[in-house]
Amino acid sequence: LMAAKLIGESVSDATLDSLNKKIMFAVFQAETYGFMGSRAFLKDVILGFECDDGLQVPATTGKKTNNDDDGTNKQKMACLNPLRYDMDFAQLGDIDSMIVVDQVGIPTTDGTLYAHADNADGGTLSNIITALSSDDWTIAQGSAGSIPPTPLSTLIKLTDGATGGVVLAGYDDAFGEGYLSHLDSNATRPVDMQAIAFAATALARAALMAASSDGDGNYYDAVSVIGALDPEDEDLMELADCLLVDGSCDLLVKYGNMERRNQVKEVGFDLGFGPAYLGTPPNYYTNVYNIQNGQGFAKVGGRIYGSYTGEKYGNSDTDAVTVIPSFLEMGIHGLLNDYLGRGSANNDADEDEEVELKSCSQTGDCSDISYCSSPNGDTAVCSGTKVCVCSRARYHLALDEAIYPAPNNTTSYFLVVDEDDDEGVSAMYSEPNWFNEVGVELYRDTDKGSGNWMLAFGFVAAAGWVGLTIWTKRKLVDAKLY
């Protein structure tokens, strides 16, 4: 996130658009479950996604198509089956290479990060990133001779090794000592903020240099354009507190609430949040995939479908294809819009002149923004800092590739793909939602002696109460009350 911020505040959109390649940031979830997040996205981009005939539709039907002055269509498109909330990924083109950041916050060697590369590009990307060492930090070539399990593994597999990249990590040939789990926290295993700041700086510079490469060893002078991130930078420290210490922090709440209001403006009704907060310390475990936990859905005539093949979509102004993101997803989405959506405000004819960002309280205040008009068809949204920025972030749904939403059923109903279409990359991860009366009652296991003592106590107690009843009856008879 800080690398995205560095690029967004240091390089204008005009400069980025002029590069030989484009820069994209991706944050994947559920990677521990067969690289679920990266495979869901990269398969759609690399292998090509096919929407069923006639089922690519406007994501919202209550609005007129929004065209830019040059005729560019700004209407977001979706697919009803297989359901995709946003089809913008189909315009990305070919992926040239990938830089992955993995476990840089706990370096195994003081002052050193490692670059693990497959060298599919002849070593160009690896040479770029290792050349970005500083006086205090070194980026060394990894000695393992292989790629750690990361989203880069997904890219290499899907392209049969034709496209690769580099993994920037805090370890050489083995992960950091100790098992990393939800039991770890920044309090018990502190993250090295100097390593984070250096990795963010190196990532931003390497991405800019790689995107500007002309193939002959000539690069954009990223070092002079992108300054080094201070480990005590206020934005970095606030973000670190949110993601490492207090998952209910004000920063994520601020951006999440604004994203919620923006979605109301987009789809016409309040979706609310998915899982509300990350907790303290934050918990990043994935959840059951349903409408409250990231499953996209189509709203058709007031009914909710996980996938839809009928012909009634669009008959109602409230029809829409959308998703209820989690609190974390909304926060990151808003941060990326804010970090990367300010570059269009720079006047590229005079780089010292900068357009003042318009203040806003909701996205409707940004309808007349001129600095978001570009060949990319940008639209303006209100950010968590209450200024109008250009919308740059997108959601892409991640689902185990062995299942898919059952057409014309409500959410949480899935079908298993044909055996011939299942690549068998991982087990089919599922967690059924049982009826609340289905379950097992558990009792503590004790030895036979305890049971015998309890049985004896029961007999004694029973005999005592019988005797007490007889004695009480006699007393009542003697008193002529019975």
XYZ file of C-alpha atoms in Angstrom, residues 31-328:
298
model
C -3.470 -17.943 -0.857
C -2.931 -20.638 1.765
C -5.843 -22.549 0.216
C -4.265 -23.573 -3.090
C -3.400 -19.989 -4.140
C -7.136 -19.363 -4.405
C -7.003 -15.586 -4.792
C -4.219 -15.356 -7.348
C -5.504 -18.286 -9.413
C -9.011 -16.843 -9.586
C -7.668 -13.548 -10.912
C -4.802 -14.721 -13.102
C -6.818 -17.485 -14.779
C -9.395 -14.913 -15.858
C -6.710 -12.544 -17.162
C -4.226 -14.980 -18.706
C -6.398 -17.821 -19.959
C -9.261 -15.540 -20.872
C -12.707 -15.315 -19.322
C -15.789 -16.146 -21.389
C -19.092 -14.680 -20.318
C -22.117 -16.640 -21.537
C -23.693 -15.197 -24.676
C -25.952 -12.261 -23.958
C -25.135 -12.182 -20.251
C -22.581 -9.345 -20.184
C -24.714 -6.517 -18.826
C -24.411 -3.098 -17.154
C -23.644 -3.669 -13.473
C -26.458 -1.263 -12.563
C -29.670 -0.636 -14.491
C -31.026 2.426 -12.713
C -28.627 4.806 -14.460
C -28.219 6.009 -17.988
C -25.005 5.055 -19.748
C -22.361 7.550 -18.745
C -20.216 8.704 -21.647
C -17.184 10.958 -21.425
C -16.790 13.982 -23.686
C -14.830 11.865 -26.176
C -17.514 9.161 -26.219
C -15.723 6.857 -23.786
C -18.239 4.581 -22.054
C -17.854 4.778 -18.288
C -20.634 2.308 -17.507
C -19.253 -0.576 -15.464
C -20.054 -3.937 -17.034
C -20.654 -7.256 -15.277
C -21.338 -10.863 -16.256
C -24.406 -12.708 -14.960
C -22.983 -16.197 -15.628
C -20.351 -17.131 -14.675
C -20.926 -14.224 -12.333
C -18.329 -11.470 -12.357
C -19.090 -8.272 -10.495
C -16.744 -6.172 -12.648
C -15.438 -6.918 -16.164
C -12.683 -4.288 -16.232
C -10.057 -7.033 -15.789
C -10.742 -8.107 -19.391
C -9.064 -4.881 -20.573
C -5.751 -5.417 -18.778
C -3.933 -7.153 -21.633
C -0.925 -9.435 -21.248
C 1.031 -9.638 -18.004
C 4.706 -8.926 -18.615
C 6.125 -9.788 -15.182
C 5.348 -9.761 -11.475
C 7.059 -8.493 -8.328
C 5.804 -10.246 -5.192
C 6.444 -8.988 -1.661
C 6.544 -11.796 0.917
C 7.431 -11.692 4.627
C 9.669 -8.638 4.499
C 8.626 -7.463 7.952
C 10.613 -10.158 9.801
C 14.042 -10.306 8.101
C 16.170 -13.328 8.945
C 19.328 -11.266 8.378
C 19.675 -7.728 9.719
C 19.761 -5.131 6.954
C 19.211 -7.628 4.129
C 16.301 -8.560 1.894
C 16.478 -11.253 -0.777
C 15.314 -11.408 -4.394
C 14.152 -14.833 -5.578
C 13.802 -14.786 -9.364
C 12.955 -17.315 -12.062
C 14.800 -15.158 -14.668
C 12.220 -15.808 -17.384
C 13.075 -12.303 -18.626
C 16.799 -13.038 -18.751
C 17.356 -11.602 -15.280
C 16.259 -8.033 -16.101
C 13.792 -7.656 -13.244
C 16.135 -9.297 -10.766
C 18.942 -6.934 -11.785
C 16.644 -3.931 -11.417
C 15.572 -4.743 -7.880
C 18.979 -5.830 -6.555
C 20.458 -2.569 -7.841
C 18.160 -0.643 -5.498
C 20.177 -1.401 -2.346
C 20.745 1.569 -0.048
C 23.419 2.552 2.448
C 21.540 0.781 5.243
C 19.836 -2.063 3.375
C 20.982 -4.608 0.824
C 18.914 -6.623 -1.632
C 20.837 -9.829 -2.355
C 20.120 -12.607 -4.830
C 18.430 -15.558 -3.128
C 20.524 -18.723 -2.973
C 17.691 -21.279 -2.894
C 17.518 -21.552 -6.675
C 13.717 -21.791 -6.597
C 10.642 -19.637 -6.164
C 8.931 -19.581 -2.746
C 5.191 -20.438 -2.713
C 3.648 -17.098 -3.655
C 1.331 -15.657 -6.340
C 4.373 -15.790 -8.641
C 4.062 -19.583 -8.475
C 0.566 -19.207 -9.924
C 1.786 -16.971 -12.750
C 4.602 -19.343 -13.701
C 2.288 -22.357 -13.705
C -0.452 -20.719 -15.762
C 2.011 -19.490 -18.396
C 4.120 -22.679 -18.421
C 7.119 -20.623 -17.340
C 6.878 -18.129 -20.209
C 6.147 -15.257 -17.803
C 7.818 -14.872 -14.446
C 9.152 -12.329 -12.039
C 10.814 -11.916 -8.690
C 9.877 -12.392 -5.034
C 11.209 -9.778 -2.598
C 11.434 -11.436 0.821
C 13.088 -11.189 4.193
C 14.445 -14.761 4.010
C 17.009 -16.544 1.859
C 16.595 -20.321 1.629
C 14.160 -20.807 4.551
C 11.268 -18.918 6.096
C 11.768 -16.982 9.300
C 12.238 -19.080 12.423
C 9.057 -20.163 14.130
C 5.566 -20.931 12.902
C 3.610 -17.868 11.805
C -0.015 -18.118 12.906
C -2.927 -16.127 14.311
C -1.260 -16.503 17.723
C 1.526 -14.186 16.594
C 1.022 -10.464 16.929
C 3.093 -7.355 16.603
C 3.321 -7.307 20.396
C 4.927 -10.751 20.611
C 6.839 -10.693 17.320
C 7.452 -7.052 16.329
C 7.538 -6.158 12.645
C 10.632 -4.282 11.481
C 9.254 -0.957 10.239
C 12.600 -0.015 8.687
C 12.396 -3.150 6.546
C 8.799 -2.296 5.577
C 9.742 1.263 4.586
C 12.738 0.110 2.550
C 10.721 -2.645 0.826
C 7.975 -0.143 -0.093
C 10.551 2.233 -1.558
C 12.306 -0.540 -3.498
C 8.987 -1.903 -4.811
C 7.790 1.512 -6.035
C 11.086 2.272 -7.769
C 11.439 -1.211 -9.282
C 7.881 -1.138 -10.633
C 8.444 2.237 -12.283
C 11.795 1.168 -13.765
C 10.430 -2.155 -15.056
C 7.421 -0.446 -16.650
C 9.660 2.056 -18.436
C 12.218 -0.485 -19.721
C 12.788 -0.288 -23.470
C 14.513 -3.662 -23.631
C 17.954 -2.104 -24.170
C 18.766 -1.415 -20.529
C 17.282 2.086 -20.435
C 14.957 2.908 -17.527
C 13.088 5.819 -16.008
C 15.147 7.521 -13.273
C 12.921 6.254 -10.482
C 15.460 6.836 -7.696
C 15.514 10.599 -8.214
C 11.738 10.827 -8.695
C 10.569 8.595 -5.825
C 12.098 9.568 -2.505
C 12.889 7.036 0.211
C 10.031 6.361 2.616
C 10.784 7.382 6.193
C 10.198 4.481 8.650
C 8.491 7.024 10.930
C 6.249 8.448 8.199
C 2.885 9.326 9.781
C 0.823 7.533 7.131
C 2.990 4.440 7.401
C 2.740 4.349 11.180
C -1.044 4.850 11.126
C -1.474 2.119 8.534
C 0.828 -0.217 10.468
C -1.206 0.328 13.622
C -4.368 -0.656 11.720
C -2.993 -3.763 10.044
C -0.741 -5.010 12.836
C -2.236 -3.831 16.138
C -5.817 -2.541 16.076
C -7.972 -3.846 13.247
C -10.831 -1.562 14.327
C -8.769 1.590 13.792
C -10.206 4.955 12.764
C -8.350 4.928 9.423
C -10.077 1.811 8.098
C -13.395 2.928 9.584
C -13.097 6.271 7.782
C -12.314 4.745 4.396
C -14.738 1.857 4.851
C -17.664 4.142 5.663
C -16.942 6.322 2.634
C -16.774 3.233 0.399
C -20.136 2.172 1.792
C -21.667 5.546 0.875
C -20.075 5.338 -2.571
C -21.665 1.933 -3.138
C -25.073 3.340 -2.204
C -24.545 5.966 -4.898
C -23.450 3.278 -7.378
C -26.098 0.580 -6.905
C -28.957 2.570 -5.382
C -29.288 0.698 -2.078
C -27.230 0.235 1.078
C -25.233 -3.011 1.070
C -23.716 -2.493 4.493
C -20.458 -4.194 5.454
C -19.443 -7.804 5.275
C -17.461 -8.969 8.345
C -17.213 -5.780 10.345
C -13.802 -5.525 11.999
C -10.502 -7.380 12.031
C -10.244 -7.492 15.797
C -7.320 -6.783 18.097
C -4.854 -8.048 17.056
C -6.157 -8.229 13.462
C -7.292 -11.612 12.131
C -6.909 -12.231 8.377
C -8.349 -15.723 8.152
C -10.762 -16.280 5.275
C -14.395 -17.035 6.014
C -17.263 -19.120 4.652
C -18.046 -17.901 1.128
C -21.545 -16.452 1.113
C -23.289 -13.155 0.450
C -21.947 -11.660 3.698
C -18.406 -12.864 3.002
C -17.516 -11.737 -0.504
C -19.775 -13.775 -2.799
C -20.980 -11.616 -5.671
C -24.659 -11.673 -6.535
C -27.211 -10.470 -9.046
C -30.300 -8.693 -7.792
C -33.101 -9.319 -10.297
C -36.632 -8.129 -9.625
C -35.966 -8.000 -5.898
C -34.579 -11.560 -5.722
C -30.943 -12.469 -5.057
C -29.042 -14.944 -7.247
C -25.496 -16.253 -7.003
C -25.581 -16.567 -10.799
C -28.346 -15.822 -13.309
C -29.174 -17.045 -16.817
C -32.736 -15.754 -17.157
C -34.026 -12.878 -19.260
C -35.528 -10.584 -16.619
C -32.374 -8.681 -15.647
C -32.838 -5.000 -16.446
C -36.625 -4.985 -16.215
C -36.380 -3.187 -12.881
C -34.387 -0.047 -12.092
C -33.156 -1.725 -8.917
C -31.513 -4.654 -10.744
C -27.755 -4.789 -10.157
C -24.718 -7.059 -10.063
C -22.656 -6.291 -7.006
C -20.824 -7.616 -3.947
C -20.728 -6.877 -0.216
C -17.014 -6.445 0.559
C -15.607 -6.971 4.013
C -14.534 -4.094 6.222
C -10.898 -4.797 5.312
